[in-house]
Amino acid sequence: MKTIGLIGGMSWESTQTYYRLINQKVREQLGGLHSAKLILYSVDFADIEPLQHAGDWAGTADILTEAAQALESAGADFIVLCTNTMHKVAPEIELAVNVPLLHIADATAKALQNDDIKAVGLLGTKFTMEQTFYRERIEDYGICVVVPDAKQRDRVHSVIFNELCLGETNKKSKADYLEIIDSLAHSGAEGVILGCTEIGLLINSSDTKVRLYDTTEIHAEQAVKFALGLSS
């Protein structure tokens, strides 16, 4: 079993979901008392969030490349960045280490391809929904990406930072998200990417008839398969 290097803390609310899912999936594959071999480097999100909103992506890259290098030095065989938004600096992380980085958008796009999805909605932070680093990565797989309108994007972003990253969920936010998901489906989306690792704390597939793609679960599944030699 390869050792997984997790960069977490963005937020820790979703990082604990990664930890649980990865260990559960290893046990499902190997049985008994098996669990994952992993190393976790959890950053202080209060250092990163203001840099995001200031557009200082170089500053965020410095923090995360240092984390990746520490994981590699500690024996990690590959890196899993437990966040969608910070894949904005995935190229810088890849250049800083000699071990692979499993990209969350690649894992998600492959799941979409397996289900023959041609058009997909995307929910996430405004950075993820509005900038090209994530959408174009999905589109490179021949999949059309649809995002909510500006007002809806503001609402999705606000809920992530002001509620979900603080471990808070409420019924009004859930209803708003489900309404936005329905609007994406009416715009032609055959499914919707939960493109922020916290969104799964608020909604899941039992809440809507629209097919949802939870990136936290997809990424965790890919990490386990890679660790066990079940995928390249």
mmCIF file of C-alpha atoms in Angstrom:
data_model
loop_
_atom_site.group_PDB
_atom_site.id
_atom_site.type_symbol
_atom_site.label_atom_id
_atom_site.label_comp_id
_atom_site.label_asym_id
_atom_site.label_seq_id
_atom_site.Cartn_x
_atom_site.Cartn_y
_atom_site.Cartn_z
ATOM 1 C CA MET A 1 0.000 0.000 0.000
ATOM 2 C CA LYS A 2 1.354 3.410 -0.965
ATOM 3 C CA THR A 3 1.384 6.168 1.640
ATOM 4 C CA ILE A 4 -1.081 8.989 0.896
ATOM 5 C CA GLY A 5 -0.039 12.566 1.640
ATOM 6 C CA LEU A 6 -3.044 14.748 2.438
ATOM 7 C CA ILE A 7 -2.909 18.546 2.406
ATOM 8 C CA GLY A 8 -5.942 19.483 4.484
ATOM 9 C CA GLY A 9 -7.387 22.264 6.591
ATOM 10 C CA MET A 10 -9.222 24.094 3.769
ATOM 11 C CA SER A 11 -11.427 23.682 5.696
ATOM 12 C CA TRP A 12 -10.835 20.988 8.299
ATOM 13 C CA GLU A 13 -14.589 20.366 8.190
ATOM 14 C CA SER A 14 -14.173 18.591 4.856
ATOM 15 C CA THR A 15 -10.703 17.217 5.599
ATOM 16 C CA GLN A 16 -12.192 14.950 8.258
ATOM 17 C CA THR A 17 -14.546 13.622 5.576
ATOM 18 C CA TYR A 18 -11.540 12.740 3.415
ATOM 19 C CA TYR A 19 -9.957 10.894 6.345
ATOM 20 C CA ARG A 20 -13.118 8.911 7.059
ATOM 21 C CA LEU A 21 -13.851 8.056 3.421
ATOM 22 C CA ILE A 22 -10.290 6.997 2.601
ATOM 23 C CA ASN A 23 -10.117 4.662 5.578
ATOM 24 C CA GLN A 24 -13.580 3.254 4.899
ATOM 25 C CA LYS A 25 -12.721 2.573 1.274
ATOM 26 C CA VAL A 26 -9.442 0.863 2.169
ATOM 27 C CA ARG A 27 -11.323 -1.412 4.564
ATOM 28 C CA GLU A 28 -13.910 -2.166 1.868
ATOM 29 C CA GLN A 29 -11.102 -3.243 -0.465
ATOM 30 C CA LEU A 30 -8.912 -5.164 1.989
ATOM 31 C CA GLY A 31 -11.286 -6.126 4.810
ATOM 32 C CA GLY A 32 -10.509 -6.869 8.422
ATOM 33 C CA LEU A 33 -8.648 -4.235 10.391
ATOM 34 C CA HIS A 34 -7.033 -2.624 7.359
ATOM 35 C CA SER A 35 -6.878 1.162 7.191
ATOM 36 C CA ALA A 36 -5.031 3.685 5.042
ATOM 37 C CA LYS A 37 -1.369 4.553 5.350
ATOM 38 C CA LEU A 38 -1.450 8.336 5.236
ATOM 39 C CA ILE A 39 0.218 11.500 6.428
ATOM 40 C CA LEU A 40 -1.839 14.649 6.994
ATOM 41 C CA TYR A 41 -0.491 18.179 6.795
ATOM 42 C CA SER A 42 -3.307 20.455 7.932
ATOM 43 C CA VAL A 43 -2.790 24.153 7.198
ATOM 44 C CA ASP A 44 -4.334 27.093 9.039
ATOM 45 C CA PHE A 45 -7.116 28.251 6.707
ATOM 46 C CA ALA A 46 -7.087 31.692 8.340
ATOM 47 C CA ASP A 47 -3.697 32.217 6.659
ATOM 48 C CA ILE A 48 -5.005 31.225 3.228
ATOM 49 C CA GLU A 49 -8.518 32.679 2.973
ATOM 50 C CA PRO A 50 -7.464 36.370 2.975
ATOM 51 C CA LEU A 51 -4.847 35.628 0.315
ATOM 52 C CA GLN A 52 -7.545 34.024 -1.855
ATOM 53 C CA HIS A 53 -9.819 37.045 -1.657
ATOM 54 C CA ALA A 54 -6.882 39.417 -2.237
ATOM 55 C CA GLY A 55 -5.949 37.480 -5.379
ATOM 56 C CA ASP A 56 -2.523 36.622 -3.917
ATOM 57 C CA TRP A 57 -2.334 33.148 -5.389
ATOM 58 C CA ALA A 58 1.465 33.185 -5.256
ATOM 59 C CA GLY A 59 1.185 33.554 -1.491
ATOM 60 C CA THR A 60 -1.153 30.573 -1.256
ATOM 61 C CA ALA A 61 1.166 28.568 -3.504
ATOM 62 C CA ASP A 62 4.074 29.208 -1.127
ATOM 63 C CA ILE A 63 2.091 27.769 1.797
ATOM 64 C CA LEU A 64 0.889 24.704 -0.086
ATOM 65 C CA THR A 65 4.164 23.879 -1.819
ATOM 66 C CA GLU A 66 5.832 23.911 1.607
ATOM 67 C CA ALA A 67 3.154 21.501 2.845
ATOM 68 C CA ALA A 68 3.632 19.209 -0.155
ATOM 69 C CA GLN A 69 7.405 19.164 0.306
ATOM 70 C CA ALA A 70 6.981 18.321 3.981
ATOM 71 C CA LEU A 71 4.711 15.405 3.078
ATOM 72 C CA GLU A 72 7.180 14.121 0.504
ATOM 73 C CA SER A 73 10.022 14.358 3.038
ATOM 74 C CA ALA A 74 7.877 12.465 5.549
ATOM 75 C CA GLY A 75 7.419 9.569 3.126
ATOM 76 C CA ALA A 76 4.255 10.294 1.146
ATOM 77 C CA ASP A 77 4.192 8.475 -2.197
ATOM 78 C CA PHE A 78 1.713 10.929 -3.710
ATOM 79 C CA ILE A 79 -0.189 14.075 -2.796
ATOM 80 C CA VAL A 80 -3.929 14.681 -2.419
ATOM 81 C CA LEU A 81 -4.951 18.335 -2.064
ATOM 82 C CA CYS A 82 -8.189 18.234 -0.046
ATOM 83 C CA THR A 83 -9.859 21.232 -1.694
ATOM 84 C CA ASN A 84 -11.139 22.202 -5.130
ATOM 85 C CA THR A 85 -10.304 25.915 -5.125
ATOM 86 C CA MET A 86 -6.654 25.515 -4.267
ATOM 87 C CA HIS A 87 -6.073 23.379 -7.343
ATOM 88 C CA LYS A 88 -5.640 26.864 -8.771
ATOM 89 C CA VAL A 89 -1.999 26.398 -7.688
ATOM 90 C CA ALA A 90 -1.708 22.705 -8.573
ATOM 91 C CA PRO A 91 0.960 23.433 -11.227
ATOM 92 C CA GLU A 92 3.185 25.114 -8.630
ATOM 93 C CA ILE A 93 2.766 22.179 -6.251
ATOM 94 C CA GLU A 94 3.592 19.665 -8.981
ATOM 95 C CA LEU A 95 6.806 21.537 -9.787
ATOM 96 C CA ALA A 96 7.842 21.592 -6.127
ATOM 97 C CA VAL A 97 7.761 17.829 -5.495
ATOM 98 C CA ASN A 98 8.893 14.641 -7.192
ATOM 99 C CA VAL A 99 5.799 12.593 -6.312
ATOM 100 C CA PRO A 100 2.469 12.707 -8.190
ATOM 101 C CA LEU A 101 -0.391 15.050 -7.328
ATOM 102 C CA LEU A 102 -3.808 13.484 -7.924
ATOM 103 C CA HIS A 103 -5.839 16.320 -9.466
ATOM 104 C CA ILE A 104 -9.426 16.543 -8.225
ATOM 105 C CA ALA A 105 -10.775 17.843 -11.542
ATOM 106 C CA ASP A 106 -9.257 14.921 -13.463
ATOM 107 C CA ALA A 107 -10.838 12.433 -11.073
ATOM 108 C CA THR A 108 -14.195 14.191 -11.415
ATOM 109 C CA ALA A 109 -14.026 14.422 -15.198
ATOM 110 C CA LYS A 110 -13.308 10.694 -15.448
ATOM 111 C CA ALA A 111 -16.351 9.955 -13.278
ATOM 112 C CA LEU A 112 -18.449 12.136 -15.593
ATOM 113 C CA GLN A 113 -17.069 10.353 -18.655
ATOM 114 C CA ASN A 114 -17.903 6.976 -17.121
ATOM 115 C CA ASP A 115 -21.524 8.125 -16.847
ATOM 116 C CA ASP A 116 -21.485 9.582 -20.385
ATOM 117 C CA ILE A 117 -22.215 13.097 -19.086
ATOM 118 C CA LYS A 118 -21.832 15.690 -21.849
ATOM 119 C CA ALA A 119 -22.934 18.824 -19.948
ATOM 120 C CA VAL A 120 -22.517 19.396 -16.232
ATOM 121 C CA GLY A 121 -23.327 22.146 -13.737
ATOM 122 C CA LEU A 122 -20.636 23.405 -11.389
ATOM 123 C CA LEU A 123 -21.069 24.648 -7.828
ATOM 124 C CA GLY A 124 -18.131 25.885 -5.780
ATOM 125 C CA THR A 125 -16.435 29.018 -4.591
ATOM 126 C CA LYS A 126 -16.594 31.993 -6.944
ATOM 127 C CA PHE A 127 -12.934 31.298 -7.740
ATOM 128 C CA THR A 128 -13.790 27.793 -8.926
ATOM 129 C CA MET A 129 -16.952 28.790 -10.789
ATOM 130 C CA GLU A 130 -15.639 31.945 -12.444
ATOM 131 C CA GLN A 131 -11.965 31.315 -13.171
ATOM 132 C CA THR A 132 -10.707 28.981 -15.879
ATOM 133 C CA PHE A 133 -8.311 26.716 -13.961
ATOM 134 C CA TYR A 134 -11.054 24.237 -13.007
ATOM 135 C CA ARG A 135 -13.684 24.597 -15.736
ATOM 136 C CA GLU A 136 -11.153 24.245 -18.546
ATOM 137 C CA ARG A 137 -9.701 21.134 -16.927
ATOM 138 C CA ILE A 138 -13.160 19.531 -17.082
ATOM 139 C CA GLU A 139 -13.801 20.876 -20.587
ATOM 140 C CA ASP A 140 -10.558 19.274 -21.792
ATOM 141 C CA TYR A 141 -12.401 15.960 -21.384
ATOM 142 C CA GLY A 142 -15.051 17.094 -23.874
ATOM 143 C CA ILE A 143 -17.616 18.051 -21.222
ATOM 144 C CA CYS A 144 -19.531 21.347 -21.319
ATOM 145 C CA VAL A 145 -19.547 23.175 -17.965
ATOM 146 C CA VAL A 146 -22.521 25.327 -16.923
ATOM 147 C CA VAL A 147 -22.293 27.728 -13.955
ATOM 148 C CA PRO A 148 -25.043 29.568 -12.036
ATOM 149 C CA ASP A 149 -25.818 33.223 -12.727
ATOM 150 C CA ALA A 150 -23.990 35.996 -10.838
ATOM 151 C CA LYS A 151 -26.506 36.303 -7.988
ATOM 152 C CA GLN A 152 -26.561 32.542 -7.493
ATOM 153 C CA ARG A 153 -22.759 32.384 -7.545
ATOM 154 C CA ASP A 154 -22.643 35.000 -4.792
ATOM 155 C CA ARG A 155 -25.053 32.939 -2.701
ATOM 156 C CA VAL A 156 -23.164 29.669 -3.212
ATOM 157 C CA HIS A 157 -19.859 31.338 -2.320
ATOM 158 C CA SER A 158 -21.276 33.040 0.786
ATOM 159 C CA VAL A 159 -22.705 29.813 2.183
ATOM 160 C CA ILE A 160 -19.367 28.047 1.731
ATOM 161 C CA PHE A 161 -17.247 30.609 3.570
ATOM 162 C CA ASN A 162 -19.729 31.923 6.127
ATOM 163 C CA GLU A 163 -21.441 28.666 7.043
ATOM 164 C CA LEU A 164 -19.999 25.385 5.770
ATOM 165 C CA CYS A 165 -16.349 26.175 6.503
ATOM 166 C CA LEU A 166 -17.477 26.958 10.049
ATOM 167 C CA GLY A 167 -19.341 23.666 10.362
ATOM 168 C CA GLU A 168 -22.752 25.325 10.115
ATOM 169 C CA THR A 169 -25.676 24.127 7.987
ATOM 170 C CA ASN A 170 -29.193 25.533 7.775
ATOM 171 C CA LYS A 171 -32.388 24.699 5.951
ATOM 172 C CA LYS A 172 -32.597 27.986 4.029
ATOM 173 C CA SER A 173 -29.146 27.509 2.527
ATOM 174 C CA LYS A 174 -29.983 23.927 1.604
ATOM 175 C CA ALA A 175 -33.194 25.045 -0.099
ATOM 176 C CA ASP A 176 -31.287 27.745 -1.999
ATOM 177 C CA TYR A 177 -28.677 25.256 -3.186
ATOM 178 C CA LEU A 178 -31.340 22.810 -4.359
ATOM 179 C CA GLU A 179 -33.099 25.607 -6.250
ATOM 180 C CA ILE A 180 -29.815 26.517 -7.949
ATOM 181 C CA ILE A 181 -29.210 22.862 -8.830
ATOM 182 C CA ASP A 182 -32.668 22.702 -10.419
ATOM 183 C CA SER A 183 -31.919 25.833 -12.451
ATOM 184 C CA LEU A 184 -28.685 24.285 -13.734
ATOM 185 C CA ALA A 185 -30.601 21.176 -14.780
ATOM 186 C CA HIS A 186 -33.130 23.364 -16.615
ATOM 187 C CA SER A 187 -30.173 25.004 -18.389
ATOM 188 C CA GLY A 188 -29.139 21.647 -19.808
ATOM 189 C CA ALA A 189 -26.879 20.179 -17.138
ATOM 190 C CA GLU A 190 -27.174 16.378 -16.977
ATOM 191 C CA GLY A 191 -25.572 16.398 -13.549
ATOM 192 C CA VAL A 192 -24.005 18.841 -11.096
ATOM 193 C CA ILE A 193 -20.479 18.854 -9.665
ATOM 194 C CA LEU A 194 -20.316 19.642 -5.961
ATOM 195 C CA GLY A 195 -17.091 21.484 -6.687
ATOM 196 C CA CYS A 196 -16.276 22.502 -3.140
ATOM 197 C CA THR A 197 -15.343 19.823 -0.655
ATOM 198 C CA GLU A 198 -17.711 21.276 1.976
ATOM 199 C CA ILE A 199 -20.898 21.166 -0.127
ATOM 200 C CA GLY A 200 -21.428 17.496 0.645
ATOM 201 C CA LEU A 201 -21.949 18.534 4.260
ATOM 202 C CA LEU A 202 -25.120 20.353 3.161
ATOM 203 C CA ILE A 203 -26.663 18.291 0.373
ATOM 204 C CA ASN A 204 -26.420 14.783 -1.047
ATOM 205 C CA SER A 205 -27.972 12.649 -3.760
ATOM 206 C CA SER A 206 -31.037 11.826 -1.676
ATOM 207 C CA ASP A 207 -32.049 15.515 -1.743
ATOM 208 C CA THR A 208 -32.604 15.848 -5.493
ATOM 209 C CA LYS A 209 -33.355 13.892 -8.647
ATOM 210 C CA VAL A 210 -30.467 15.659 -10.385
ATOM 211 C CA ARG A 211 -27.354 13.497 -10.507
ATOM 212 C CA LEU A 212 -24.732 14.912 -8.115
ATOM 213 C CA TYR A 213 -20.979 14.403 -8.287
ATOM 214 C CA ASP A 214 -19.437 14.887 -4.848
ATOM 215 C CA THR A 215 -15.796 15.730 -5.501
ATOM 216 C CA THR A 216 -14.724 14.783 -1.974
ATOM 217 C CA GLU A 217 -15.973 11.230 -2.412
ATOM 218 C CA ILE A 218 -14.653 10.959 -5.971
ATOM 219 C CA HIS A 219 -11.207 12.233 -4.961
ATOM 220 C CA ALA A 220 -11.038 9.934 -1.926
ATOM 221 C CA GLU A 221 -11.966 6.966 -4.118
ATOM 222 C CA GLN A 222 -9.221 7.840 -6.591
ATOM 223 C CA ALA A 223 -6.682 8.168 -3.770
ATOM 224 C CA VAL A 224 -7.490 4.705 -2.443
ATOM 225 C CA LYS A 225 -7.319 3.100 -5.870
ATOM 226 C CA PHE A 226 -3.963 4.751 -6.523
ATOM 227 C CA ALA A 227 -2.622 3.724 -3.112
ATOM 228 C CA LEU A 228 -3.661 0.100 -3.689
ATOM 229 C CA GLY A 229 -2.428 -0.056 -7.265
ATOM 230 C CA LEU A 230 -5.954 -0.351 -8.670
ATOM 231 C CA SER A 231 -5.531 2.626 -11.032
ATOM 232 C CA SER A 232 -2.729 4.644 -12.590
#
